[in-house]
């Protein structure tokens, strides 16, 4: 029996890049838009491309993770490919996924390499790997910030030397917008890791380690000032998160 793939996209006011994204997905068997009550043209764009549309109430959610599991299990097909509303999927990646699932006995989940933009150009630290392709009945997606799907069975990385298979992340936020997101995401991170404890020494070295990981090991130095700023941002997020986590621990003792 021919294997089919459903693409799942979570959206909320995602019209900026959605038309380009959906055009890149037109050769898949099904596209499911799981919308969190958008107020822009997201739904009309999804209808234009013939997508299946399901709704997850936004309520007070500021992140997409609470809707992920619902979206995945709204798909018709066994194989699910989760794509963000600002990610382009190249034809080569689409062909690669169908080739893999056509092999009898293949049931591994796949982590997909993704090329990111930063201050107008691709970041050398790319790709980052996103676990996005799996069998829906063997997968659960936790509702917490920055969570990875919990997959039953083997997980493989697509080879990083296959640059033709990289997803392209179109989002290229301004520094202000990135800091705004840091503030929102760190709030959820603190909730997720409320019981996490860091001693003074770990609080001192953690931001520095994230700077080194981005600038040195991630080869951000190749990008010059852009890479330096990206490393600053990685470090800054840790400072914000650790400060909020400590602030909460003080409140709990009062």
Short mmCIF file of C-alpha atoms in Angstrom, two decimals:
data_model
loop_
_atom_site.label_atom_id
_atom_site.label_comp_id
_atom_site.label_asym_id
_atom_site.label_seq_id
_atom_site.Cartn_x
_atom_site.Cartn_y
_atom_site.Cartn_z
CA UNK A 1 0.00 0.00 0.00
CA UNK A 2 1.30 3.46 -0.91
CA UNK A 3 2.48 5.46 2.09
CA UNK A 4 1.11 8.99 2.46
CA UNK A 5 2.23 12.03 4.44
CA UNK A 6 0.19 14.70 6.20
CA UNK A 7 1.83 18.07 6.80
CA UNK A 8 0.68 19.80 10.00
CA UNK A 9 1.07 23.54 10.61
CA UNK A 10 0.07 25.38 13.79
CA UNK A 11 -0.94 28.97 13.12
CA UNK A 12 -1.93 32.19 14.81
CA UNK A 13 -1.93 35.33 12.64
CA UNK A 14 0.63 33.65 10.40
CA UNK A 15 -0.18 35.30 7.07
CA UNK A 16 3.23 36.96 6.53
CA UNK A 17 4.97 33.89 5.09
CA UNK A 18 2.12 31.38 4.85
CA UNK A 19 1.44 31.67 1.11
CA UNK A 20 5.09 30.86 0.26
CA UNK A 21 5.13 28.02 2.76
CA UNK A 22 1.95 26.41 1.41
CA UNK A 23 3.22 26.66 -2.17
CA UNK A 24 6.30 24.68 -1.12
CA UNK A 25 4.04 21.95 0.34
CA UNK A 26 1.63 21.46 -2.55
CA UNK A 27 2.95 17.99 -3.49
CA UNK A 28 2.18 16.42 -0.11
CA UNK A 29 -0.98 14.33 0.34
CA UNK A 30 -2.61 16.50 2.99
CA UNK A 31 -1.98 19.84 4.69
CA UNK A 32 -3.61 20.39 8.07
CA UNK A 33 -3.80 23.92 9.44
CA UNK A 34 -4.41 23.94 13.18
CA UNK A 35 -5.38 27.54 13.82
CA UNK A 36 -5.56 29.27 17.20
CA UNK A 37 -8.32 31.72 16.20
CA UNK A 38 -6.35 34.00 13.88
CA UNK A 39 -7.67 37.49 13.17
CA UNK A 40 -5.67 38.12 10.00
CA UNK A 41 -5.85 36.43 6.57
CA UNK A 42 -4.41 33.08 7.74
CA UNK A 43 -7.65 31.16 7.25
CA UNK A 44 -8.38 32.60 3.80
CA UNK A 45 -4.86 31.65 2.67
CA UNK A 46 -5.34 28.12 4.01
CA UNK A 47 -8.67 27.84 2.17
CA UNK A 48 -7.06 29.14 -1.03
CA UNK A 49 -4.57 26.25 -0.90
CA UNK A 50 -7.21 23.64 -0.10
CA UNK A 51 -5.93 22.86 3.39
CA UNK A 52 -7.86 20.97 6.02
CA UNK A 53 -8.55 23.46 8.82
CA UNK A 54 -9.07 22.62 12.49
CA UNK A 55 -9.34 25.07 15.38
CA UNK A 56 -7.64 25.00 18.76
CA UNK A 57 -8.95 27.72 21.14
CA UNK A 58 -6.26 30.29 21.82
CA UNK A 59 -7.46 31.26 25.31
CA UNK A 60 -4.38 32.66 27.09
CA UNK A 61 -1.83 30.62 25.14
CA UNK A 62 1.14 32.58 23.74
CA UNK A 63 2.96 29.53 22.37
CA UNK A 64 1.95 26.83 19.89
CA UNK A 65 2.98 23.76 21.91
CA UNK A 66 -0.38 23.28 23.67
CA UNK A 67 -1.97 22.82 20.24
CA UNK A 68 0.74 20.57 18.74
CA UNK A 69 -0.58 17.20 19.90
CA UNK A 70 -4.13 18.09 18.88
CA UNK A 71 -2.87 19.15 15.46
CA UNK A 72 -0.84 16.00 14.90
CA UNK A 73 -3.72 13.71 15.73
CA UNK A 74 -6.04 15.68 13.44
CA UNK A 75 -4.07 14.39 10.46
CA UNK A 76 -5.59 11.72 8.23
CA UNK A 77 -2.38 9.84 7.39
CA UNK A 78 -0.05 7.78 9.58
CA UNK A 79 3.08 9.75 8.68
CA UNK A 80 3.11 13.34 9.92
CA UNK A 81 5.51 16.15 9.04
CA UNK A 82 5.26 19.18 11.35
CA UNK A 83 6.18 22.44 9.63
CA UNK A 84 6.11 25.96 11.06
CA UNK A 85 4.25 28.71 9.25
CA UNK A 86 7.55 30.40 8.33
CA UNK A 87 9.48 27.36 7.03
CA UNK A 88 10.01 26.49 3.38
CA UNK A 89 10.29 22.80 2.47
CA UNK A 90 12.46 22.19 -0.62
CA UNK A 91 11.35 19.64 -3.22
CA UNK A 92 14.43 17.53 -2.47
CA UNK A 93 13.35 17.13 1.15
CA UNK A 94 9.85 16.16 0.12
CA UNK A 95 11.21 13.51 -2.26
CA UNK A 96 13.62 12.25 0.42
CA UNK A 97 10.80 11.71 2.94
CA UNK A 98 8.67 9.76 0.48
CA UNK A 99 11.67 7.69 -0.54
CA UNK A 100 12.41 6.78 3.08
CA UNK A 101 8.86 5.68 3.93
CA UNK A 102 8.60 3.64 0.73
CA UNK A 103 11.19 1.23 2.12
CA UNK A 104 9.50 -1.75 3.83
CA UNK A 105 10.06 -1.79 7.57
CA UNK A 106 11.09 1.86 7.88
CA UNK A 107 9.50 3.38 10.98
CA UNK A 108 12.13 5.81 12.31
CA UNK A 109 11.36 9.37 13.25
CA UNK A 110 13.53 11.95 11.47
CA UNK A 111 15.15 15.13 12.77
CA UNK A 112 15.23 17.69 9.96
CA UNK A 113 18.09 20.19 9.49
CA UNK A 114 16.97 23.81 9.29
CA UNK A 115 18.78 26.89 7.96
CA UNK A 116 18.11 30.02 10.04
CA UNK A 117 18.32 33.69 9.14
CA UNK A 118 19.91 36.36 11.34
CA UNK A 119 20.17 40.07 10.51
CA UNK A 120 19.43 39.54 6.84
CA UNK A 121 21.66 36.55 6.05
CA UNK A 122 21.81 32.81 6.81
CA UNK A 123 23.53 32.10 10.13
CA UNK A 124 26.66 30.00 9.84
CA UNK A 125 25.62 28.19 13.05
CA UNK A 126 22.87 26.57 10.97
CA UNK A 127 21.56 24.04 10.71
CA UNK A 128 19.71 23.33 13.88
CA UNK A 129 17.84 20.03 14.01
CA UNK A 130 14.08 19.81 14.49
CA UNK A 131 12.38 16.49 15.27
CA UNK A 132 9.40 16.92 12.95
CA UNK A 133 8.76 13.71 10.99
CA UNK A 134 7.23 10.65 12.65
CA UNK A 135 4.35 8.20 12.89
CA UNK A 136 1.51 9.98 14.66
CA UNK A 137 0.39 6.92 16.66
CA UNK A 138 3.89 6.60 18.11
CA UNK A 139 4.22 10.27 19.06
CA UNK A 140 3.05 12.61 21.81
CA UNK A 141 3.95 16.31 21.85
CA UNK A 142 4.18 17.82 25.37
CA UNK A 143 2.42 21.15 25.82
CA UNK A 144 5.39 22.94 27.44
CA UNK A 145 7.59 25.62 25.87
CA UNK A 146 10.43 24.42 23.60
CA UNK A 147 9.35 20.80 24.06
CA UNK A 148 10.38 18.04 21.68
CA UNK A 149 7.96 15.31 20.66
CA UNK A 150 8.18 12.09 22.63
CA UNK A 151 8.59 9.39 20.02
CA UNK A 152 8.35 5.65 20.51
CA UNK A 153 11.19 4.01 18.60
CA UNK A 154 14.32 5.08 16.74
CA UNK A 155 15.17 8.70 15.84
CA UNK A 156 17.56 9.52 12.98
CA UNK A 157 19.18 12.78 11.90
CA UNK A 158 19.13 13.63 8.22
CA UNK A 159 22.84 14.02 7.24
CA UNK A 160 24.02 17.62 7.68
CA UNK A 161 26.06 17.41 4.47
CA UNK A 162 22.82 17.14 2.47
CA UNK A 163 22.30 20.89 2.23
CA UNK A 164 19.63 20.38 -0.41
CA UNK A 165 17.46 18.86 2.35
CA UNK A 166 17.57 21.83 4.74
CA UNK A 167 14.29 23.48 5.62
CA UNK A 168 14.60 27.25 5.23
CA UNK A 169 13.46 29.31 8.20
CA UNK A 170 12.20 32.60 6.74
CA UNK A 171 11.68 34.37 10.05
CA UNK A 172 14.31 37.09 10.55
CA UNK A 173 13.19 39.08 13.56
CA UNK A 174 14.58 42.46 14.55
CA UNK A 175 16.65 42.58 17.73
CA UNK A 176 13.73 44.25 19.52
CA UNK A 177 11.35 41.48 18.46
CA UNK A 178 13.84 38.81 19.49
CA UNK A 179 14.12 40.36 22.95
CA UNK A 180 10.33 40.58 23.20
CA UNK A 181 10.14 36.86 22.38
CA UNK A 182 12.84 36.08 24.92
CA UNK A 183 10.71 37.74 27.58
CA UNK A 184 7.65 35.70 26.62
CA UNK A 185 9.46 32.40 26.16
CA UNK A 186 11.44 32.74 29.39
CA UNK A 187 8.18 33.15 31.34
CA UNK A 188 7.05 29.76 30.03
CA UNK A 189 10.52 28.30 30.56
CA UNK A 190 10.37 29.24 34.24
CA UNK A 191 7.00 27.50 34.58
CA UNK A 192 8.34 24.42 32.80
CA UNK A 193 11.47 24.25 34.99
CA UNK A 194 10.01 25.57 38.25
CA UNK A 195 11.74 22.83 40.26
CA UNK A 196 15.11 23.31 38.57
CA UNK A 197 17.85 24.52 40.91
CA UNK A 198 21.07 26.29 39.89
CA UNK A 199 23.88 27.06 42.31
CA UNK A 200 25.85 30.29 42.13
CA UNK A 201 28.66 28.70 40.12
CA UNK A 202 26.30 27.27 37.48
CA UNK A 203 24.50 30.62 37.26
CA UNK A 204 27.87 32.25 36.58
CA UNK A 205 29.04 29.90 33.86
CA UNK A 206 25.80 29.01 32.04
CA UNK A 207 25.42 32.30 30.07
CA UNK A 208 29.11 32.16 29.15
CA UNK A 209 28.83 28.57 27.98
CA UNK A 210 25.92 29.42 25.69
CA UNK A 211 27.95 32.32 24.26
CA UNK A 212 30.91 30.00 23.59
CA UNK A 213 28.67 27.29 22.14
CA UNK A 214 27.18 29.74 19.65
CA UNK A 215 30.28 31.78 18.78
CA UNK A 216 33.00 29.12 18.86
CA UNK A 217 31.51 25.63 18.49
CA UNK A 218 28.64 26.88 16.35
CA UNK A 219 31.16 28.77 14.17
CA UNK A 220 29.38 32.08 14.70
CA UNK A 221 32.78 33.78 14.50
CA UNK A 222 32.67 33.21 10.73
CA UNK A 223 29.78 35.70 10.55
CA UNK A 224 31.79 38.44 12.27
CA UNK A 225 29.66 40.98 14.13
CA UNK A 226 26.46 39.16 13.19
CA UNK A 227 27.76 35.99 14.81
CA UNK A 228 28.92 37.95 17.84
CA UNK A 229 25.48 39.48 18.33
CA UNK A 230 23.81 36.09 17.88
CA UNK A 231 26.05 34.70 20.62
CA UNK A 232 25.17 37.67 22.82
CA UNK A 233 21.50 36.84 22.33
CA UNK A 234 22.02 33.19 23.28
CA UNK A 235 23.76 34.30 26.46
CA UNK A 236 21.17 36.98 27.21
CA UNK A 237 18.32 34.48 27.08
CA UNK A 238 20.03 32.41 29.77
CA UNK A 239 20.55 35.50 31.94
CA UNK A 240 16.87 36.42 31.67
CA UNK A 241 15.71 32.86 32.34
CA UNK A 242 18.04 32.31 35.32
CA UNK A 243 17.11 35.68 36.84
CA UNK A 244 13.39 34.96 36.60
CA UNK A 245 13.85 31.46 37.98
CA UNK A 246 15.72 32.84 40.99
CA UNK A 247 13.15 35.60 41.47
CA UNK A 248 10.40 32.96 41.62
CA UNK A 249 12.33 30.89 44.15
CA UNK A 250 12.53 33.93 46.43
CA UNK A 251 8.78 34.52 46.11
CA UNK A 252 8.08 30.90 47.04
CA UNK A 253 9.98 31.34 50.32
CA UNK A 254 8.02 34.40 51.39
#
